[in-house]
Amino acid sequence: MKNIHLSTEDGKNARVLLHRGRSTAPKVVQVTSDGQETETKTVHRGNKALPEDQITSQSLIDGDPEIDLDHIGKYLPDSTKAYRIPGKEELEGNFQTFVTLLGPDGSVKEKNPYSPKKANINETVPVKITKRMPVTDAFQKFVFHNHYCLGHEDGIQHDFLLALAKDLEAKGEVALLGAGAKGNQPLVFKDAGTPTRAFLMGETQGDKYRLRILLTRQELKMPEGRLTADTDASAE
Amino acid sequence: MATKAIPLKFEDKTVEVGIGSAIKREELYGKSKKSIEKDGIVLEKVTLSPEGEIFLPSDFTHLRMDGDGCLVETPIPKTEEGEVLETKTSSYKTERPLKAATPADLAALKIKSVLPAESDLPVGFYSTEYTFRDSPTLSAAILNVTPTGAFLLVGETLETPFQGKTDTYDFFAEDDNAEDEDEEGEISFNF
């Protein structure tokens, strides 16, 4: 389990447990008609004779290429990733990774060397509650693609989390969490992870609590392009 | 917006909700693309076998096979307990129940798809099940009717129980369980 160092608005802070819920969807296995379990295997196509983008039924008829008998049907072996210049045989080293940001229209916005983010949820400076909003507003404005839940290891952590959950539930609010010294950075849950905005939601049942960190990277709204298309269509 | 209606049963009445095509995050914000480069040239990724052979990703395909390595073209879906899963009809062809939901229901949903919707229902949350095509399983879905529009949020529900002071952690996802330390191991302190 991970830990998260969390601080409330009144300056109280604690390192508590962070874990995921269990899916309620049934686990599906694919079996044969006689009940044998199946699995997906990565298999060589045996079509080295023709480049991928030239394989059509007509090109196979015209070219009559031979299949690659040495490899066809073989499973993908334990292997390593490597990189080379397209069309060349030699492998390359000392390369760099770049990240290109593309706009919604596909245009290039910027290009920078890749710089993986470090996890920031369990640092000396705790993750802070920066502002609050009504629960319903949060669900009407954001798409929560996943969530973690908080847990405790001892009585003091339990009391800290229970008090936090009671406060959020009583006010009908969720709390926006922020990392970093100013509490304005998105959360990064693991090294090289994707920064994510997060809200804390609390519920209680007697002296039991449920605190969920709701993760979001998307607002709940229609894209501009679709809104414009609808406006143009209705104007016509 | 071009939509296709799904019939839903809400409080003994059938309501039709128009569903549009899924909103992708990149439509709103764009996307980032990684590239591996050397001296300004974009390199292609290859696979290197232990014998030193080089393969391209396009050299391989994915096939479903049984334990003997034979191709299985029409596998039968079952649960882990061995129960055969019957095919559920697409939500566009069959009426499914719709009921009022709470923010807690929405918080439990791990959203995988956001579908724009057209609905006359009042502002609020409504839960149902959804599948685009005939399928052995249904996905959990919540119709979120907001003051500015409606959206069908499709995903899976994660169970997160309430925690008391002395509850043990045996009900969370297995991949979150810490490795057990060897409690029987020798403890030796040299003072």
Coordinates of C-alpha atoms in Angstrom, one line a residue:
Chain A
M1 CA 0.0 0.0 0.0
K2 CA 1.1 3.5 -0.6
N3 CA 1.1 6.3 1.9
I4 CA -0.1 9.9 1.5
H5 CA 1.0 12.8 3.7
L6 CA -2.2 14.8 4.1
S7 CA -2.9 18.1 5.9
T8 CA -6.2 19.8 6.7
E9 CA -6.9 23.5 6.6
D10 CA -6.3 23.8 10.4
G11 CA -2.8 22.6 10.0
K12 CA -3.2 19.0 11.4
N13 CA -1.4 16.5 9.3
A14 CA -0.8 12.7 9.1
R15 CA 0.7 10.1 6.9
V16 CA -2.1 7.6 6.1
L17 CA -2.7 4.6 3.9
L18 CA -3.8 4.9 0.3
H19 CA -5.4 2.0 -1.6
R20 CA -7.9 1.2 -4.3
G21 CA -11.3 -0.4 -4.1
R22 CA -12.1 -3.8 -5.5
S23 CA -14.0 -4.0 -8.8
T24 CA -17.5 -5.5 -8.6
A25 CA -17.5 -6.5 -12.3
P26 CA -17.3 -10.3 -12.7
K27 CA -14.0 -11.6 -13.9
V28 CA -14.5 -13.2 -17.3
V29 CA -12.5 -16.1 -18.6
Q30 CA -12.8 -17.3 -22.2
V31 CA -12.9 -21.1 -22.5
T32 CA -13.2 -23.7 -25.3
S33 CA -16.3 -25.8 -25.8
D34 CA -14.8 -28.5 -23.6
G35 CA -14.0 -26.1 -20.8
Q36 CA -10.3 -25.5 -21.4
E37 CA -9.2 -22.0 -20.5
T38 CA -7.8 -20.0 -23.4
E39 CA -5.3 -17.2 -23.5
T40 CA -4.1 -14.5 -25.9
K41 CA -0.7 -15.2 -27.4
T42 CA 1.5 -12.9 -29.5
V43 CA 2.4 -14.9 -32.6
H44 CA 4.7 -14.1 -35.6
R45 CA 2.6 -13.5 -38.8
G46 CA 5.3 -15.0 -41.1
N47 CA 4.9 -12.1 -43.6
K48 CA 8.4 -10.7 -43.6
A49 CA 8.5 -10.9 -47.4
L50 CA 6.2 -7.8 -47.8
P51 CA 6.1 -4.6 -45.7
E52 CA 3.0 -4.3 -43.5
D53 CA 1.5 -1.4 -45.5
Q54 CA 1.8 -3.3 -48.8
I55 CA 0.0 -6.4 -47.7
T56 CA -3.3 -6.6 -49.6
S57 CA -5.1 -9.6 -51.2
Q58 CA -4.1 -8.3 -54.6
S59 CA -0.4 -7.8 -53.7
L60 CA -0.3 -11.3 -52.4
I61 CA -1.8 -12.7 -55.6
D62 CA 0.5 -10.6 -57.8
G63 CA 3.7 -11.0 -55.9
D64 CA 3.2 -14.5 -54.6
P65 CA 5.7 -13.9 -51.8
E66 CA 7.0 -16.8 -49.7
I67 CA 6.0 -16.9 -46.1
D68 CA 8.8 -16.6 -43.5
L69 CA 9.0 -20.3 -42.6
D70 CA 11.6 -19.7 -39.9
H71 CA 9.3 -17.6 -37.8
I72 CA 5.7 -18.1 -38.8
G73 CA 3.6 -19.2 -35.8
K74 CA 6.3 -18.7 -33.3
Y75 CA 5.5 -16.9 -30.1
L76 CA 7.0 -13.6 -29.2
P77 CA 10.1 -14.5 -27.2
D78 CA 11.4 -12.9 -24.0
S79 CA 12.7 -9.8 -25.6
T80 CA 14.1 -6.3 -25.1
K81 CA 12.9 -3.0 -26.6
A82 CA 15.4 -1.4 -28.9
Y83 CA 15.5 1.5 -31.3
R84 CA 16.9 2.1 -34.8
I85 CA 16.7 4.5 -37.7
P86 CA 13.9 3.4 -40.0
G87 CA 15.2 1.3 -42.8
K88 CA 18.6 0.6 -41.2
E89 CA 19.7 -2.6 -39.4
E90 CA 21.9 -1.2 -36.7
L91 CA 20.5 -0.4 -33.3
E92 CA 21.0 3.0 -31.9
G93 CA 22.0 4.2 -28.4
N94 CA 22.5 7.6 -26.7
F95 CA 19.1 8.7 -28.0
Q96 CA 16.7 11.2 -26.3
T97 CA 13.0 11.1 -25.5
F98 CA 10.9 14.1 -26.5
V99 CA 7.3 15.0 -25.7
T100 CA 5.3 16.9 -28.3
L101 CA 2.1 18.6 -27.2
L102 CA -0.6 18.7 -29.9
G103 CA -3.7 20.9 -29.7
P104 CA -7.3 19.6 -30.2
D105 CA -6.9 20.4 -33.9
G106 CA -3.7 18.3 -34.1
S107 CA -1.4 21.3 -34.5
V108 CA 2.0 21.2 -32.6
K109 CA 2.0 23.5 -29.6
E110 CA 5.4 22.8 -28.2
K111 CA 8.1 20.1 -28.0
N112 CA 10.3 19.5 -25.0
P113 CA 12.7 16.8 -23.7
Y114 CA 10.8 14.2 -21.6
S115 CA 11.2 14.9 -18.0
P116 CA 9.4 12.3 -15.8
K117 CA 7.6 13.6 -12.8
K118 CA 8.5 12.4 -9.3
A119 CA 5.8 11.2 -6.9
N120 CA 4.7 14.0 -4.6
I121 CA 2.1 12.6 -2.3
N122 CA 4.3 11.4 0.5
E123 CA 6.9 14.2 0.8
T124 CA 7.9 16.3 3.9
V125 CA 5.5 19.0 2.7
P126 CA 2.1 17.4 2.9
V127 CA -0.7 17.4 0.3
K128 CA -3.0 20.3 1.3
I129 CA -6.7 21.0 1.2
T130 CA -6.8 24.2 -0.8
K131 CA -10.4 24.9 -1.4
R132 CA -13.8 23.3 -1.2
M133 CA -16.9 23.0 -3.4
P134 CA -20.3 21.5 -3.0
V135 CA -20.3 17.7 -3.9
T136 CA -22.9 18.1 -6.6
D137 CA -21.0 20.9 -8.3
A138 CA -17.9 18.7 -8.5
F139 CA -19.8 15.9 -10.1
Q140 CA -21.4 18.3 -12.6
K141 CA -18.1 19.8 -13.6
F142 CA -15.5 17.0 -13.7
V143 CA -15.1 13.4 -14.9
F144 CA -13.6 11.2 -12.2
H145 CA -11.7 8.4 -14.0
N146 CA -10.6 6.6 -10.9
H147 CA -10.3 6.9 -7.1
Y148 CA -8.2 5.9 -4.2
C149 CA -9.5 5.5 -0.6
L150 CA -7.7 6.4 2.6
G151 CA -7.0 4.0 5.5
H152 CA -5.4 4.1 8.9
E153 CA -2.9 2.0 10.8
D154 CA -3.5 3.2 14.3
G155 CA -6.1 4.9 16.4
I156 CA -4.7 8.4 16.0
Q157 CA -4.9 8.2 12.2
H158 CA -8.4 6.8 12.5
D159 CA -9.5 9.7 14.6
F160 CA -7.9 12.2 12.1
L161 CA -9.6 10.6 9.1
L162 CA -12.9 10.2 10.9
A163 CA -13.0 13.9 11.8
L164 CA -12.1 14.9 8.3
A165 CA -14.8 12.7 6.8
K166 CA -17.4 14.0 9.3
D167 CA -16.6 17.6 8.4
L168 CA -16.8 17.1 4.7
E169 CA -20.1 15.1 5.0
A170 CA -21.7 17.6 7.3
K171 CA -21.0 20.5 4.9
G172 CA -21.8 18.5 1.8
E173 CA -18.5 19.4 0.3
V174 CA -15.5 17.9 -1.5
A175 CA -12.0 19.3 -1.0
L176 CA -9.5 20.1 -3.7
L177 CA -6.1 18.6 -2.9
G178 CA -2.8 20.2 -4.0
A179 CA 0.8 19.1 -3.6
G180 CA 3.9 21.2 -3.3
A181 CA 4.9 24.1 -1.0
K182 CA 2.0 26.2 -2.1
G183 CA -0.5 23.4 -2.4
N184 CA -1.2 24.2 -6.0
Q185 CA 0.5 21.3 -7.8
P186 CA -1.5 18.3 -9.2
L187 CA -0.8 15.0 -7.5
V188 CA 1.6 12.5 -8.9
F189 CA 1.0 9.1 -7.3
K190 CA 4.1 7.3 -8.5
D191 CA 7.4 8.2 -10.1
A192 CA 6.9 9.0 -13.9
G193 CA 3.2 9.0 -13.2
T194 CA 0.7 11.4 -14.8
P195 CA -0.1 14.5 -12.8
T196 CA -3.8 14.5 -11.8
R197 CA -6.1 16.8 -10.0
A198 CA -7.8 15.3 -7.0
F199 CA -10.8 15.9 -4.8
L200 CA -11.4 14.4 -1.3
M201 CA -14.9 13.2 -0.5
G202 CA -16.0 11.9 2.9
E203 CA -18.8 9.8 4.3
T204 CA -19.4 8.3 7.7
Q205 CA -21.5 5.6 9.4
G206 CA -21.2 6.0 13.1
D207 CA -17.5 5.8 14.0
K208 CA -16.7 4.3 10.5
Y209 CA -15.5 6.5 7.7
R210 CA -15.0 6.3 3.9
L211 CA -12.7 8.9 2.4
R212 CA -12.2 8.7 -1.4
I213 CA -9.6 10.7 -3.4
L214 CA -11.4 11.2 -6.7
L215 CA -9.0 11.7 -9.6
T216 CA -9.8 13.9 -12.6
R217 CA -8.0 15.0 -15.8
Q218 CA -11.1 16.1 -17.7
E219 CA -14.0 18.5 -17.3
L220 CA -17.5 17.3 -18.0
K221 CA -18.3 19.4 -21.1
M222 CA -18.8 19.2 -24.8
P223 CA -15.7 19.9 -27.0
E224 CA -15.7 23.3 -28.8
G225 CA -15.6 21.6 -32.2
R226 CA -18.9 19.7 -31.6
L227 CA -20.6 22.8 -30.2
T228 CA -19.6 24.8 -33.3
A229 CA -20.8 22.0 -35.6
D230 CA -24.2 21.9 -33.8
T231 CA -24.5 25.7 -34.1
D232 CA -23.6 25.6 -37.9
A233 CA -26.0 22.7 -38.4
S234 CA -28.9 24.5 -36.7
A235 CA -28.1 27.8 -38.5
E236 CA -28.5 26.0 -41.8
Chain B
M1 CA -25.5 16.3 -32.2
A2 CA -26.3 13.1 -34.0
T3 CA -27.6 10.6 -31.4
K4 CA -29.1 7.2 -31.2
A5 CA -31.7 6.5 -28.5
I6 CA -31.6 4.0 -25.8
P7 CA -34.9 3.0 -24.0
L8 CA -34.8 3.2 -20.2
K9 CA -37.5 2.4 -17.7
F10 CA -37.8 5.1 -15.0
E11 CA -40.6 5.0 -12.4
D12 CA -42.8 2.7 -14.6
K13 CA -42.4 5.0 -17.6
T14 CA -40.2 4.4 -20.7
V15 CA -37.9 7.3 -21.4
E16 CA -35.8 7.6 -24.5
V17 CA -32.3 9.1 -24.0
G18 CA -30.3 10.1 -27.1
I19 CA -26.6 9.0 -26.9
G20 CA -23.9 10.6 -29.0
S21 CA -20.4 9.4 -29.7
A22 CA -17.9 9.3 -26.9
I23 CA -16.0 12.5 -25.9
K24 CA -12.3 11.9 -25.9
R25 CA -10.0 13.9 -23.7
E26 CA -7.9 14.9 -26.6
E27 CA -10.9 16.6 -28.2
L28 CA -10.9 19.0 -25.3
Y29 CA -7.3 19.5 -24.5
G30 CA -5.2 17.9 -27.3
K31 CA -2.7 15.2 -26.5
S32 CA 1.0 14.5 -25.9
K33 CA 3.1 12.3 -28.0
K34 CA 6.4 10.8 -27.1
S35 CA 9.2 10.2 -29.6
I36 CA 12.6 8.7 -29.4
E37 CA 15.1 10.7 -31.5
K38 CA 18.8 10.9 -32.3
D39 CA 20.3 13.8 -34.1
G40 CA 16.9 15.0 -35.1
I41 CA 15.8 11.7 -36.6
V42 CA 12.8 9.9 -35.1
L43 CA 13.8 6.3 -34.3
E44 CA 11.5 3.3 -34.7
K45 CA 10.9 0.8 -31.9
V46 CA 11.9 -2.8 -32.5
T47 CA 12.0 -6.0 -30.5
L48 CA 15.4 -7.7 -29.9
S49 CA 15.2 -11.4 -29.2
P50 CA 17.7 -13.2 -26.9
E51 CA 19.3 -14.6 -30.1
G52 CA 19.9 -11.1 -31.5
E53 CA 17.0 -11.2 -34.0
I54 CA 15.2 -7.9 -34.7
F55 CA 11.5 -7.8 -35.1
L56 CA 9.0 -5.0 -35.8
P57 CA 5.8 -4.7 -33.8
S58 CA 3.9 -5.3 -37.1
D59 CA 5.6 -8.7 -37.4
F60 CA 3.3 -10.1 -34.7
T61 CA -0.4 -10.5 -34.2
H62 CA -2.5 -11.6 -31.2
L63 CA -4.4 -14.8 -31.4
R64 CA -6.6 -16.6 -28.8
M65 CA -5.3 -20.2 -28.2
D66 CA -6.1 -23.1 -26.0
G67 CA -3.5 -24.9 -23.8
D68 CA -2.3 -27.1 -26.8
G69 CA -1.6 -24.0 -29.0
C70 CA -4.7 -24.5 -31.2
L71 CA -6.6 -21.4 -32.4
V72 CA -9.9 -20.8 -30.7
E73 CA -12.2 -18.8 -32.9
T74 CA -15.3 -18.6 -30.8
P75 CA -14.4 -18.9 -27.1
I76 CA -17.2 -19.2 -24.5
P77 CA -17.2 -16.5 -21.8
K78 CA -17.6 -17.8 -18.2
T79 CA -17.1 -16.3 -14.8
E80 CA -14.2 -17.6 -12.7
E81 CA -16.7 -19.8 -10.8
G82 CA -17.6 -21.5 -14.1
E83 CA -21.0 -19.9 -14.7
V84 CA -21.6 -19.4 -18.5
L85 CA -22.3 -15.7 -19.2
E86 CA -25.3 -15.3 -21.5
T87 CA -25.1 -12.6 -24.2
K88 CA -26.8 -9.4 -23.1
T89 CA -28.5 -7.5 -25.9
S90 CA -27.2 -4.0 -26.8
S91 CA -28.7 -1.1 -24.9
Y92 CA -29.9 0.3 -28.2
K93 CA -32.2 -2.7 -28.7
T94 CA -33.5 -3.5 -25.2
E95 CA -35.0 -1.5 -22.4
R96 CA -33.1 -1.4 -19.1
P97 CA -34.1 -0.1 -15.7
L98 CA -33.1 3.4 -14.7
K99 CA -33.2 4.5 -11.1
A100 CA -32.2 7.6 -9.1
A101 CA -28.6 7.6 -7.9
T102 CA -26.6 9.4 -5.2
P103 CA -23.3 11.2 -5.3
A104 CA -21.8 8.2 -3.5
D105 CA -22.9 6.0 -6.5
L106 CA -21.1 8.4 -8.8
A107 CA -18.0 8.5 -6.6
A108 CA -17.8 4.7 -6.8
L109 CA -17.8 4.7 -10.6
K110 CA -14.4 4.4 -12.3
I111 CA -15.4 6.2 -15.5
K112 CA -14.0 4.9 -18.7
S113 CA -16.3 6.6 -21.3
V114 CA -18.1 9.9 -21.4
L115 CA -21.1 9.9 -23.9
P116 CA -23.1 13.1 -24.5
A117 CA -26.8 12.5 -24.0
E118 CA -30.1 14.2 -24.7
S119 CA -32.7 13.8 -22.0
D120 CA -35.8 15.4 -20.6
L121 CA -35.2 14.1 -17.1
P122 CA -34.7 16.7 -14.3
V123 CA -31.2 17.6 -13.1
G124 CA -29.7 14.8 -11.1
F125 CA -28.0 11.4 -11.2
Y126 CA -29.5 8.2 -12.5
S127 CA -28.0 4.7 -12.5
T128 CA -28.4 2.0 -15.1
E129 CA -26.3 -0.6 -17.0
Y130 CA -25.1 -0.1 -20.6
T131 CA -23.5 -2.0 -23.4
F132 CA -22.9 -0.6 -26.9
R133 CA -23.1 -4.0 -28.6
D134 CA -24.4 -7.5 -27.7
S135 CA -21.9 -8.6 -25.0
P136 CA -21.6 -11.1 -22.1
T137 CA -21.2 -8.3 -19.6
L138 CA -22.9 -5.0 -18.9
S139 CA -21.0 -1.9 -17.7
A140 CA -22.2 0.2 -14.8
A141 CA -23.4 3.6 -16.1
I142 CA -24.7 6.8 -14.6
L143 CA -26.7 9.4 -16.5
N144 CA -25.6 12.7 -15.1
V145 CA -28.1 15.4 -16.0
T146 CA -26.6 18.8 -15.3
P147 CA -28.1 22.3 -15.9
T148 CA -26.0 22.6 -19.0
G149 CA -26.4 19.2 -20.6
A150 CA -26.6 15.5 -19.9
F151 CA -23.8 12.8 -20.1
L152 CA -23.9 9.0 -19.8
L153 CA -20.8 8.0 -17.8
V154 CA -19.9 4.4 -18.4
G155 CA -17.4 2.4 -16.4
E156 CA -17.0 -0.1 -13.5
T157 CA -18.0 0.2 -9.9
L158 CA -15.3 -0.1 -7.2
E159 CA -16.3 -1.3 -3.8
T160 CA -14.8 0.6 -0.9
P161 CA -16.3 -0.3 2.4
F162 CA -16.5 2.0 5.5
Q163 CA -13.6 1.5 7.9
G164 CA -13.8 1.3 11.6
K165 CA -11.1 1.5 14.2
T166 CA -10.3 -2.2 14.3
D167 CA -11.2 -3.4 10.8
T168 CA -8.5 -5.4 9.0
Y169 CA -7.5 -4.8 5.4
D170 CA -8.6 -7.9 3.6
F171 CA -11.2 -6.3 1.4
F172 CA -9.2 -4.0 -0.9
A173 CA -7.7 -4.7 -4.3
E174 CA -5.1 -7.4 -4.2
D175 CA -2.5 -5.3 -6.0
D176 CA -2.5 -2.9 -3.1
N177 CA -1.5 -5.4 -0.5
A178 CA 1.9 -4.9 0.8
E179 CA 4.3 -7.9 0.6
D180 CA 4.1 -9.8 3.9
E181 CA 7.2 -9.5 5.9
D182 CA 8.7 -12.7 7.2
E183 CA 7.4 -12.6 10.8
E184 CA 9.2 -15.9 11.5
G185 CA 12.5 -14.6 10.4
E186 CA 15.5 -14.3 12.7
I187 CA 15.8 -11.1 14.5
S188 CA 19.3 -10.4 15.7
F189 CA 20.5 -7.3 17.3
N190 CA 24.1 -6.8 18.1
F191 CA 24.4 -4.4 21.0

